Amino acid sequence: MDTRQLRAFLTVVETGGISSAAELLGYAQSSVSDQLRTLERDLGVPVLNRTSIGTVPTEAGQRLLPYARRLLDLDNELRRSVTGQRPLLRIGALQSLADEWLPEVLTAFDHGAAGPETADVTVTVSSRTRLMEELNEGRLDAVFTLDSGPKYDGPSAVVGYDRVVLVTAPTHPLAGVHPLTLADVKQSEFLVTEIGCIYRQCFDEFGRDVGPSLKIAMITGSLNALRRLAVNGRGAALLPRFSVASELSSGDLVMLDLKEGPVRLTVEARWREGLGPAEAPLRSLVELTQKFSPASWAMT
């Protein structure tokens, strides 16, 4: 057994097929098949089941998965250490955090703002559910997310706080209403993200407070699209303040003075135990994010 066989196995599991894995790895399909056969012969059990809809791990393959990931992580750690490279830190983040806040933090981190403990950082942007799956499976080392959702039993730290704000274009009818009441809001159309997104949950919770008659003008899977639609006057939107800081500063959006409804959000870092050389850089990064939290960044 060697790392090429384990990498071929993991790539097949993640892509769902040998041909897709071969293309991603840059190997011939026959070479990947040979590596898998060698792996199964060495272990004495089949680890993959070829079906008409794809290739999936067998029960033995499911048991192999965490060990394969750990061995490949150790191989990468070994090679980086021996060759004098910085540790690798695999970060995941929600789109809003990755777009509006994390790039500045990571740039400062790379330039030594967190101290001498540094690392090479990769960033994966996805939904909270997917990020937590990849963290629990060992494909990510740490994630930056918002506090809603299932409890996490591993190490974590509060990075900072922000609040959900109700925003519209300055030409929107609600922008001229003072004082604004929930009765006024019920007459407006809302722009919302897809079900499962944290910002859709904020809207649903807000709707429960206001009543069941909130009108939805458009649903989009893209936070950037939702923000642009709001700028163009297509409706009102509930978003974290840091995600619309530049639009509020430029006047493209206005924050409505609604006393009831929107609530505080907690931005949280969650990470895996046993990160080896990447542990110290991660803790330095988390401390840096606490000094440069989304809410403080939005106010600059």
PDB file of C-alpha atoms in Angstrom, residues 1-297:
ATOM      1  CA  MET A   1       0.000   0.000   0.000  1.00  0.00           C
ATOM      2  CA  ASP A   2       1.269   3.495  -0.837  1.00  0.00           C
ATOM      3  CA  THR A   3      -0.058   7.034  -0.860  1.00  0.00           C
ATOM      4  CA  ARG A   4      -0.897   6.944  -4.590  1.00  0.00           C
ATOM      5  CA  GLN A   5      -3.351   4.114  -3.980  1.00  0.00           C
ATOM      6  CA  LEU A   6      -4.950   5.902  -1.039  1.00  0.00           C
ATOM      7  CA  ARG A   7      -5.166   9.152  -3.008  1.00  0.00           C
ATOM      8  CA  ALA A   8      -6.793   7.309  -5.920  1.00  0.00           C
ATOM      9  CA  PHE A   9      -9.295   5.723  -3.528  1.00  0.00           C
ATOM     10  CA  LEU A  10     -10.208   9.041  -1.899  1.00  0.00           C
ATOM     11  CA  THR A  11     -10.516  10.840  -5.219  1.00  0.00           C
ATOM     12  CA  VAL A  12     -12.838   8.159  -6.597  1.00  0.00           C
ATOM     13  CA  VAL A  13     -15.020   8.421  -3.492  1.00  0.00           C
ATOM     14  CA  GLU A  14     -15.147  12.218  -3.726  1.00  0.00           C
ATOM     15  CA  THR A  15     -15.826  12.388  -7.469  1.00  0.00           C
ATOM     16  CA  GLY A  16     -18.074   9.322  -7.652  1.00  0.00           C
ATOM     17  CA  GLY A  17     -16.302   7.626 -10.529  1.00  0.00           C
ATOM     18  CA  ILE A  18     -12.979   6.274 -11.780  1.00  0.00           C
ATOM     19  CA  SER A  19     -12.955   8.306 -14.991  1.00  0.00           C
ATOM     20  CA  SER A  20     -13.620  11.566 -13.098  1.00  0.00           C
ATOM     21  CA  ALA A  21     -10.922  10.697 -10.562  1.00  0.00           C
ATOM     22  CA  ALA A  22      -8.416   9.888 -13.322  1.00  0.00           C
ATOM     23  CA  GLU A  23      -9.076  13.234 -15.005  1.00  0.00           C
ATOM     24  CA  LEU A  24      -8.641  15.123 -11.719  1.00  0.00           C
ATOM     25  CA  LEU A  25      -5.445  13.255 -10.807  1.00  0.00           C
ATOM     26  CA  GLY A  26      -3.997  13.501 -14.307  1.00  0.00           C
ATOM     27  CA  TYR A  27      -3.699   9.713 -14.693  1.00  0.00           C
ATOM     28  CA  ALA A  28      -4.966   7.302 -17.296  1.00  0.00           C
ATOM     29  CA  GLN A  29      -8.162   5.563 -16.219  1.00  0.00           C
ATOM     30  CA  SER A  30      -6.418   2.189 -16.438  1.00  0.00           C
ATOM     31  CA  SER A  31      -3.712   3.435 -14.042  1.00  0.00           C
ATOM     32  CA  VAL A  32      -6.308   4.429 -11.430  1.00  0.00           C
ATOM     33  CA  SER A  33      -8.043   1.062 -11.820  1.00  0.00           C
ATOM     34  CA  ASP A  34      -4.718  -0.731 -11.315  1.00  0.00           C
ATOM     35  CA  GLN A  35      -4.006   1.264  -8.144  1.00  0.00           C
ATOM     36  CA  LEU A  36      -7.429   0.401  -6.746  1.00  0.00           C
ATOM     37  CA  ARG A  37      -7.020  -3.287  -7.533  1.00  0.00           C
ATOM     38  CA  THR A  38      -3.614  -3.273  -5.818  1.00  0.00           C
ATOM     39  CA  LEU A  39      -5.110  -1.573  -2.769  1.00  0.00           C
ATOM     40  CA  GLU A  40      -7.955  -4.094  -2.514  1.00  0.00           C
ATOM     41  CA  ARG A  41      -5.553  -7.010  -2.995  1.00  0.00           C
ATOM     42  CA  ASP A  42      -3.266  -5.678  -0.279  1.00  0.00           C
ATOM     43  CA  LEU A  43      -6.165  -5.160   2.182  1.00  0.00           C
ATOM     44  CA  GLY A  44      -7.859  -8.412   1.241  1.00  0.00           C
ATOM     45  CA  VAL A  45     -11.322  -6.824   0.929  1.00  0.00           C
ATOM     46  CA  PRO A  46     -13.151  -4.757  -1.702  1.00  0.00           C
ATOM     47  CA  VAL A  47     -13.278  -1.079  -0.782  1.00  0.00           C
ATOM     48  CA  LEU A  48     -15.333   0.213  -3.710  1.00  0.00           C
ATOM     49  CA  ASN A  49     -18.596  -0.881  -5.241  1.00  0.00           C
ATOM     50  CA  ARG A  50     -19.082  -0.085  -8.936  1.00  0.00           C
ATOM     51  CA  THR A  51     -22.739   0.590  -9.678  1.00  0.00           C
ATOM     52  CA  SER A  52     -24.703   1.868 -12.656  1.00  0.00           C
ATOM     53  CA  ILE A  53     -24.921   5.329 -11.082  1.00  0.00           C
ATOM     54  CA  GLY A  54     -21.344   5.655  -9.846  1.00  0.00           C
ATOM     55  CA  THR A  55     -18.676   4.209  -7.597  1.00  0.00           C
ATOM     56  CA  VAL A  56     -19.289   4.198  -3.856  1.00  0.00           C
ATOM     57  CA  PRO A  57     -17.326   2.832  -0.885  1.00  0.00           C
ATOM     58  CA  THR A  58     -18.222  -0.542   0.556  1.00  0.00           C
ATOM     59  CA  GLU A  59     -18.560  -0.963   4.331  1.00  0.00           C
ATOM     60  CA  ALA A  60     -14.831  -1.705   4.446  1.00  0.00           C
ATOM     61  CA  GLY A  61     -14.223   1.360   2.287  1.00  0.00           C
ATOM     62  CA  GLN A  62     -16.198   3.502   4.717  1.00  0.00           C
ATOM     63  CA  ARG A  63     -13.959   2.286   7.528  1.00  0.00           C
ATOM     64  CA  LEU A  64     -10.885   3.000   5.405  1.00  0.00           C
ATOM     65  CA  LEU A  65     -11.859   6.609   4.638  1.00  0.00           C
ATOM     66  CA  PRO A  66     -10.770   8.330   7.899  1.00  0.00           C
ATOM     67  CA  TYR A  67      -7.503   6.382   7.991  1.00  0.00           C
ATOM     68  CA  ALA A  68      -6.749   7.211   4.360  1.00  0.00           C
ATOM     69  CA  ARG A  69      -7.319  10.901   5.015  1.00  0.00           C
ATOM     70  CA  ARG A  70      -5.135  10.853   8.114  1.00  0.00           C
ATOM     71  CA  LEU A  71      -2.310   9.032   6.316  1.00  0.00           C
ATOM     72  CA  LEU A  72      -2.392  11.462   3.392  1.00  0.00           C
ATOM     73  CA  ASP A  73      -2.449  14.419   5.778  1.00  0.00           C
ATOM     74  CA  LEU A  74       0.560  12.955   7.583  1.00  0.00           C
ATOM     75  CA  ASP A  75       2.354  12.394   4.268  1.00  0.00           C
ATOM     76  CA  ASN A  76       1.758  16.034   3.306  1.00  0.00           C
ATOM     77  CA  GLU A  77       2.848  17.204   6.763  1.00  0.00           C
ATOM     78  CA  LEU A  78       6.021  15.105   6.540  1.00  0.00           C
ATOM     79  CA  ARG A  79       6.987  16.404   3.104  1.00  0.00           C
ATOM     80  CA  ARG A  80       6.396  20.032   4.092  1.00  0.00           C
ATOM     81  CA  SER A  81       8.440  19.666   7.263  1.00  0.00           C
ATOM     82  CA  VAL A  82      11.367  17.903   5.603  1.00  0.00           C
ATOM     83  CA  THR A  83      11.529  20.424   2.754  1.00  0.00           C
ATOM     84  CA  GLY A  84      11.218  23.428   5.085  1.00  0.00           C
ATOM     85  CA  GLN A  85       7.801  24.568   3.880  1.00  0.00           C
ATOM     86  CA  ARG A  86       5.189  26.236   6.062  1.00  0.00           C
ATOM     87  CA  PRO A  87       2.354  24.070   7.425  1.00  0.00           C
ATOM     88  CA  LEU A  88      -0.808  23.822   5.325  1.00  0.00           C
ATOM     89  CA  LEU A  89      -4.011  25.223   6.851  1.00  0.00           C
ATOM     90  CA  ARG A  90      -7.275  24.350   5.090  1.00  0.00           C
ATOM     91  CA  ILE A  91      -9.929  26.907   5.953  1.00  0.00           C
ATOM     92  CA  GLY A  92     -13.640  26.905   5.107  1.00  0.00           C
ATOM     93  CA  ALA A  93     -16.004  29.874   5.280  1.00  0.00           C
ATOM     94  CA  LEU A  94     -19.488  31.009   4.387  1.00  0.00           C
ATOM     95  CA  GLN A  95     -19.678  33.049   1.191  1.00  0.00           C
ATOM     96  CA  SER A  96     -20.484  36.301   2.995  1.00  0.00           C
ATOM     97  CA  LEU A  97     -17.456  35.924   5.305  1.00  0.00           C
ATOM     98  CA  ALA A  98     -15.170  34.843   2.460  1.00  0.00           C
ATOM     99  CA  ASP A  99     -16.246  37.723   0.221  1.00  0.00           C
ATOM    100  CA  GLU A 100     -16.348  40.631   2.628  1.00  0.00           C
ATOM    101  CA  TRP A 101     -14.012  39.978   5.551  1.00  0.00           C
ATOM    102  CA  LEU A 102     -11.740  36.946   5.393  1.00  0.00           C
ATOM    103  CA  PRO A 103      -9.504  38.091   2.469  1.00  0.00           C
ATOM    104  CA  GLU A 104      -8.289  41.126   4.438  1.00  0.00           C
ATOM    105  CA  VAL A 105      -7.678  39.007   7.537  1.00  0.00           C
ATOM    106  CA  LEU A 106      -5.729  36.366   5.591  1.00  0.00           C
ATOM    107  CA  THR A 107      -3.650  39.030   3.848  1.00  0.00           C
ATOM    108  CA  ALA A 108      -2.714  40.501   7.228  1.00  0.00           C
ATOM    109  CA  PHE A 109      -1.985  36.983   8.537  1.00  0.00           C
ATOM    110  CA  ASP A 110       0.294  36.244   5.574  1.00  0.00           C
ATOM    111  CA  HIS A 111       2.223  39.449   6.263  1.00  0.00           C
ATOM    112  CA  GLY A 112       2.891  38.476   9.876  1.00  0.00           C
ATOM    113  CA  ALA A 113       0.161  40.427  11.675  1.00  0.00           C
ATOM    114  CA  ALA A 114      -0.541  37.418  13.900  1.00  0.00           C
ATOM    115  CA  GLY A 115       3.113  36.917  14.848  1.00  0.00           C
ATOM    116  CA  PRO A 116       5.786  34.486  13.652  1.00  0.00           C
ATOM    117  CA  GLU A 117       3.474  31.451  13.407  1.00  0.00           C
ATOM    118  CA  THR A 118       2.324  31.393   9.767  1.00  0.00           C
ATOM    119  CA  ALA A 119       0.999  28.830   7.309  1.00  0.00           C
ATOM    120  CA  ASP A 120       0.006  28.357   3.681  1.00  0.00           C
ATOM    121  CA  VAL A 121      -3.771  28.794   3.636  1.00  0.00           C
ATOM    122  CA  THR A 122      -6.369  27.409   1.265  1.00  0.00           C
ATOM    123  CA  VAL A 123      -9.993  28.569   1.431  1.00  0.00           C
ATOM    124  CA  THR A 124     -13.133  26.579   0.624  1.00  0.00           C
ATOM    125  CA  VAL A 125     -16.386  28.524   0.284  1.00  0.00           C
ATOM    126  CA  SER A 126     -19.615  26.623   0.847  1.00  0.00           C
ATOM    127  CA  SER A 127     -22.800  26.350   2.896  1.00  0.00           C
ATOM    128  CA  ARG A 128     -22.644  25.835   6.663  1.00  0.00           C
ATOM    129  CA  THR A 129     -23.888  22.254   6.327  1.00  0.00           C
ATOM    130  CA  ARG A 130     -21.248  21.346   3.748  1.00  0.00           C
ATOM    131  CA  LEU A 131     -18.468  23.083   5.665  1.00  0.00           C
ATOM    132  CA  MET A 132     -19.285  21.147   8.822  1.00  0.00           C
ATOM    133  CA  GLU A 133     -19.375  17.875   6.882  1.00  0.00           C
ATOM    134  CA  GLU A 134     -15.893  18.552   5.493  1.00  0.00           C
ATOM    135  CA  LEU A 135     -14.591  19.580   8.906  1.00  0.00           C
ATOM    136  CA  ASN A 136     -15.940  16.420  10.550  1.00  0.00           C
ATOM    137  CA  GLU A 137     -14.559  14.266   7.725  1.00  0.00           C
ATOM    138  CA  GLY A 138     -11.093  15.806   8.034  1.00  0.00           C
ATOM    139  CA  ARG A 139     -11.070  17.567   4.660  1.00  0.00           C
ATOM    140  CA  LEU A 140     -10.962  20.972   6.347  1.00  0.00           C
ATOM    141  CA  ASP A 141      -8.925  21.992   9.376  1.00  0.00           C
ATOM    142  CA  ALA A 142     -11.098  24.918  10.493  1.00  0.00           C
ATOM    143  CA  VAL A 143     -14.214  26.785   9.439  1.00  0.00           C
ATOM    144  CA  PHE A 144     -15.616  30.248  10.021  1.00  0.00           C
ATOM    145  CA  THR A 145     -19.374  30.163  10.289  1.00  0.00           C
ATOM    146  CA  LEU A 146     -22.358  31.663  12.064  1.00  0.00           C
ATOM    147  CA  ASP A 147     -23.682  30.316  15.316  1.00  0.00           C
ATOM    148  CA  SER A 148     -26.961  28.734  14.193  1.00  0.00           C
ATOM    149  CA  GLY A 149     -27.207  25.028  13.462  1.00  0.00           C
ATOM    150  CA  PRO A 150     -26.194  21.868  15.335  1.00  0.00           C
ATOM    151  CA  LYS A 151     -23.844  22.135  18.291  1.00  0.00           C
ATOM    152  CA  TYR A 152     -20.176  21.398  17.596  1.00  0.00           C
ATOM    153  CA  ASP A 153     -18.341  19.243  20.144  1.00  0.00           C
ATOM    154  CA  GLY A 154     -14.826  20.121  19.001  1.00  0.00           C
ATOM    155  CA  PRO A 155     -12.724  23.185  19.850  1.00  0.00           C
ATOM    156  CA  SER A 156     -14.245  26.527  18.929  1.00  0.00           C
ATOM    157  CA  ALA A 157     -14.029  30.241  19.697  1.00  0.00           C
ATOM    158  CA  VAL A 158     -16.256  33.264  19.215  1.00  0.00           C
ATOM    159  CA  VAL A 159     -14.661  35.560  16.656  1.00  0.00           C
ATOM    160  CA  GLY A 160     -17.074  38.452  17.007  1.00  0.00           C
ATOM    161  CA  TYR A 161     -20.606  39.657  16.633  1.00  0.00           C
ATOM    162  CA  ASP A 162     -22.669  41.393  14.017  1.00  0.00           C
ATOM    163  CA  ARG A 163     -26.340  42.149  13.556  1.00  0.00           C
ATOM    164  CA  VAL A 164     -28.851  41.500  10.840  1.00  0.00           C
ATOM    165  CA  VAL A 165     -30.061  44.724   9.232  1.00  0.00           C
ATOM    166  CA  LEU A 166     -32.984  45.503   6.966  1.00  0.00           C
ATOM    167  CA  VAL A 167     -31.734  47.280   3.829  1.00  0.00           C
ATOM    168  CA  THR A 168     -33.221  48.743   0.657  1.00  0.00           C
ATOM    169  CA  ALA A 169     -32.182  51.035  -2.144  1.00  0.00           C
ATOM    170  CA  PRO A 170     -32.541  54.723  -1.170  1.00  0.00           C
ATOM    171  CA  THR A 171     -35.339  55.046  -3.760  1.00  0.00           C
ATOM    172  CA  HIS A 172     -37.385  52.217  -2.231  1.00  0.00           C
ATOM    173  CA  PRO A 173     -40.714  53.327  -0.671  1.00  0.00           C
ATOM    174  CA  LEU A 174     -39.707  52.014   2.770  1.00  0.00           C
ATOM    175  CA  ALA A 175     -36.606  54.221   2.789  1.00  0.00           C
ATOM    176  CA  GLY A 176     -38.747  57.301   3.267  1.00  0.00           C
ATOM    177  CA  VAL A 177     -40.934  55.970   6.084  1.00  0.00           C
ATOM    178  CA  HIS A 178     -40.107  57.336   9.559  1.00  0.00           C
ATOM    179  CA  PRO A 179     -40.664  55.842  12.023  1.00  0.00           C
ATOM    180  CA  LEU A 180     -40.810  52.445  10.337  1.00  0.00           C
ATOM    181  CA  THR A 181     -43.173  49.841  11.831  1.00  0.00           C
ATOM    182  CA  LEU A 182     -43.733  46.142  11.258  1.00  0.00           C
ATOM    183  CA  ALA A 183     -47.056  47.035   9.627  1.00  0.00           C
ATOM    184  CA  ASP A 184     -45.132  49.075   7.012  1.00  0.00           C
ATOM    185  CA  VAL A 185     -42.716  46.205   6.410  1.00  0.00           C
ATOM    186  CA  LYS A 186     -45.550  43.745   5.750  1.00  0.00           C
ATOM    187  CA  GLN A 187     -46.484  45.761   2.651  1.00  0.00           C
ATOM    188  CA  SER A 188     -43.042  45.328   1.072  1.00  0.00           C
ATOM    189  CA  GLU A 189     -41.586  42.544  -1.090  1.00  0.00           C
ATOM    190  CA  PHE A 190     -38.456  40.746   0.115  1.00  0.00           C
ATOM    191  CA  LEU A 191     -35.396  39.346  -1.608  1.00  0.00           C
ATOM    192  CA  VAL A 192     -34.298  36.104   0.075  1.00  0.00           C
ATOM    193  CA  THR A 193     -31.701  33.373  -0.266  1.00  0.00           C
ATOM    194  CA  GLU A 194     -32.482  29.697  -0.768  1.00  0.00           C
ATOM    195  CA  ILE A 195     -33.789  27.455   2.012  1.00  0.00           C
ATOM    196  CA  GLY A 196     -30.895  26.146   4.132  1.00  0.00           C
ATOM    197  CA  CYS A 197     -28.931  29.391   4.043  1.00  0.00           C
ATOM    198  CA  ILE A 198     -28.421  31.174   7.368  1.00  0.00           C
ATOM    199  CA  TYR A 199     -29.828  34.389   5.911  1.00  0.00           C
ATOM    200  CA  ARG A 200     -32.981  32.575   4.825  1.00  0.00           C
ATOM    201  CA  GLN A 201     -33.325  31.403   8.426  1.00  0.00           C
ATOM    202  CA  CYS A 202     -33.053  35.023   9.560  1.00  0.00           C
ATOM    203  CA  PHE A 203     -35.859  35.936   7.163  1.00  0.00           C
ATOM    204  CA  ASP A 204     -38.019  33.011   8.309  1.00  0.00           C
ATOM    205  CA  GLU A 205     -37.529  33.952  11.968  1.00  0.00           C
ATOM    206  CA  PHE A 206     -38.307  37.574  11.148  1.00  0.00           C
ATOM    207  CA  GLY A 207     -41.426  36.417   9.308  1.00  0.00           C
ATOM    208  CA  ARG A 208     -42.615  34.512  12.360  1.00  0.00           C
ATOM    209  CA  ASP A 209     -42.354  37.727  14.366  1.00  0.00           C
ATOM    210  CA  VAL A 210     -44.080  39.869  11.735  1.00  0.00           C
ATOM    211  CA  GLY A 211     -46.680  37.366  10.621  1.00  0.00           C
ATOM    212  CA  PRO A 212     -47.203  34.823   7.834  1.00  0.00           C
ATOM    213  CA  SER A 213     -47.984  37.336   5.107  1.00  0.00           C
ATOM    214  CA  LEU A 214     -44.499  38.542   4.126  1.00  0.00           C
ATOM    215  CA  LYS A 215     -44.191  38.666   0.342  1.00  0.00           C
ATOM    216  CA  ILE A 216     -41.176  37.224  -1.481  1.00  0.00           C
ATOM    217  CA  ALA A 217     -40.161  39.016  -4.674  1.00  0.00           C
ATOM    218  CA  MET A 218     -37.261  36.751  -5.630  1.00  0.00           C
ATOM    219  CA  ILE A 219     -35.211  33.820  -4.336  1.00  0.00           C
ATOM    220  CA  THR A 220     -31.538  33.520  -5.255  1.00  0.00           C
ATOM    221  CA  GLY A 221     -28.716  31.216  -4.260  1.00  0.00           C
ATOM    222  CA  SER A 222     -26.155  34.002  -4.538  1.00  0.00           C
ATOM    223  CA  LEU A 223     -25.608  36.565  -1.803  1.00  0.00           C
ATOM    224  CA  ASN A 224     -23.907  38.857  -4.320  1.00  0.00           C
ATOM    225  CA  ALA A 225     -26.938  38.680  -6.614  1.00  0.00           C
ATOM    226  CA  LEU A 226     -29.273  39.416  -3.715  1.00  0.00           C
ATOM    227  CA  ARG A 227     -27.221  42.440  -2.754  1.00  0.00           C
ATOM    228  CA  ARG A 228     -27.227  43.795  -6.320  1.00  0.00           C
ATOM    229  CA  LEU A 229     -30.957  43.233  -6.640  1.00  0.00           C
ATOM    230  CA  ALA A 230     -31.485  45.252  -3.466  1.00  0.00           C
ATOM    231  CA  VAL A 231     -29.244  48.037  -4.813  1.00  0.00           C
ATOM    232  CA  ASN A 232     -31.377  48.104  -7.967  1.00  0.00           C
ATOM    233  CA  GLY A 233     -34.539  48.596  -5.940  1.00  0.00           C
ATOM    234  CA  ARG A 234     -36.059  45.158  -6.486  1.00  0.00           C
ATOM    235  CA  GLY A 235     -37.020  44.691  -2.830  1.00  0.00           C
ATOM    236  CA  ALA A 236     -35.926  44.734   0.806  1.00  0.00           C
ATOM    237  CA  ALA A 237     -33.386  42.288   2.238  1.00  0.00           C
ATOM    238  CA  LEU A 238     -32.261  41.100   5.673  1.00  0.00           C
ATOM    239  CA  LEU A 239     -28.474  40.758   5.694  1.00  0.00           C
ATOM    240  CA  PRO A 240     -25.581  40.914   8.171  1.00  0.00           C
ATOM    241  CA  ARG A 241     -24.263  44.450   8.422  1.00  0.00           C
ATOM    242  CA  PHE A 242     -20.692  43.516   7.472  1.00  0.00           C
ATOM    243  CA  SER A 243     -21.870  42.064   4.143  1.00  0.00           C
ATOM    244  CA  VAL A 244     -23.345  45.398   3.003  1.00  0.00           C
ATOM    245  CA  ALA A 245     -20.859  47.755   4.681  1.00  0.00           C
ATOM    246  CA  SER A 246     -19.485  49.156   1.411  1.00  0.00           C
ATOM    247  CA  GLU A 247     -22.966  49.677  -0.078  1.00  0.00           C
ATOM    248  CA  LEU A 248     -24.126  51.467   3.070  1.00  0.00           C
ATOM    249  CA  SER A 249     -21.012  53.655   3.011  1.00  0.00           C
ATOM    250  CA  SER A 250     -21.480  54.569  -0.664  1.00  0.00           C
ATOM    251  CA  GLY A 251     -25.208  55.215  -0.278  1.00  0.00           C
ATOM    252  CA  ASP A 252     -26.222  52.459  -2.700  1.00  0.00           C
ATOM    253  CA  LEU A 253     -28.187  50.899   0.172  1.00  0.00           C
ATOM    254  CA  VAL A 254     -29.775  52.402   3.273  1.00  0.00           C
ATOM    255  CA  MET A 255     -30.341  50.717   6.605  1.00  0.00           C
ATOM    256  CA  LEU A 256     -33.941  50.993   7.741  1.00  0.00           C
ATOM    257  CA  ASP A 257     -34.598  52.046  11.306  1.00  0.00           C
ATOM    258  CA  LEU A 258     -36.657  49.083  12.431  1.00  0.00           C
ATOM    259  CA  LYS A 259     -36.611  48.580  16.181  1.00  0.00           C
ATOM    260  CA  GLU A 260     -38.149  45.112  16.221  1.00  0.00           C
ATOM    261  CA  GLY A 261     -37.119  41.919  14.514  1.00  0.00           C
ATOM    262  CA  PRO A 262     -33.476  41.632  13.314  1.00  0.00           C
ATOM    263  CA  VAL A 263     -31.111  40.131  15.863  1.00  0.00           C
ATOM    264  CA  ARG A 264     -27.420  39.748  16.677  1.00  0.00           C
ATOM    265  CA  LEU A 265     -25.302  37.149  14.902  1.00  0.00           C
ATOM    266  CA  THR A 266     -22.302  35.365  16.401  1.00  0.00           C
ATOM    267  CA  VAL A 267     -19.354  34.619  14.108  1.00  0.00           C
ATOM    268  CA  GLU A 268     -17.557  31.486  15.261  1.00  0.00           C
ATOM    269  CA  ALA A 269     -14.354  29.622  14.445  1.00  0.00           C
ATOM    270  CA  ARG A 270     -14.458  25.833  14.710  1.00  0.00           C
ATOM    271  CA  TRP A 271     -11.512  23.507  14.181  1.00  0.00           C
ATOM    272  CA  ARG A 272     -10.281  19.935  14.452  1.00  0.00           C
ATOM    273  CA  GLU A 273      -8.041  18.599  17.173  1.00  0.00           C
ATOM    274  CA  GLY A 274      -4.630  17.117  16.400  1.00  0.00           C
ATOM    275  CA  LEU A 275      -3.533  19.531  13.663  1.00  0.00           C
ATOM    276  CA  GLY A 276       0.160  19.065  14.391  1.00  0.00           C
ATOM    277  CA  PRO A 277       2.358  21.894  13.049  1.00  0.00           C
ATOM    278  CA  ALA A 278      -0.755  23.740  11.806  1.00  0.00           C
ATOM    279  CA  GLU A 279      -2.143  24.060  15.351  1.00  0.00           C
ATOM    280  CA  ALA A 280      -0.078  27.073  16.398  1.00  0.00           C
ATOM    281  CA  PRO A 281      -0.703  29.075  13.179  1.00  0.00           C
ATOM    282  CA  LEU A 282      -4.417  28.348  13.450  1.00  0.00           C
ATOM    283  CA  ARG A 283      -4.615  29.667  17.008  1.00  0.00           C
ATOM    284  CA  SER A 284      -2.704  32.774  15.928  1.00  0.00           C
ATOM    285  CA  LEU A 285      -5.149  33.233  13.049  1.00  0.00           C
ATOM    286  CA  VAL A 286      -8.160  32.881  15.357  1.00  0.00           C
ATOM    287  CA  GLU A 287      -6.694  35.507  17.713  1.00  0.00           C
ATOM    288  CA  LEU A 288      -6.199  37.811  14.734  1.00  0.00           C
ATOM    289  CA  THR A 289      -9.795  37.350  13.587  1.00  0.00           C
ATOM    290  CA  GLN A 290     -10.965  38.268  17.086  1.00  0.00           C
ATOM    291  CA  LYS A 291      -9.041  41.553  16.862  1.00  0.00           C
ATOM    292  CA  PHE A 292     -10.353  42.173  13.348  1.00  0.00           C
ATOM    293  CA  SER A 293     -13.892  40.806  13.692  1.00  0.00           C
ATOM    294  CA  PRO A 294     -16.528  41.291  10.956  1.00  0.00           C
ATOM    295  CA  ALA A 295     -18.376  43.950  12.955  1.00  0.00           C
ATOM    296  CA  SER A 296     -15.227  46.013  13.605  1.00  0.00           C
ATOM    297  CA  TRP A 297     -14.201  45.623   9.952  1.00  0.00           C
TER     298      TRP A 297
END
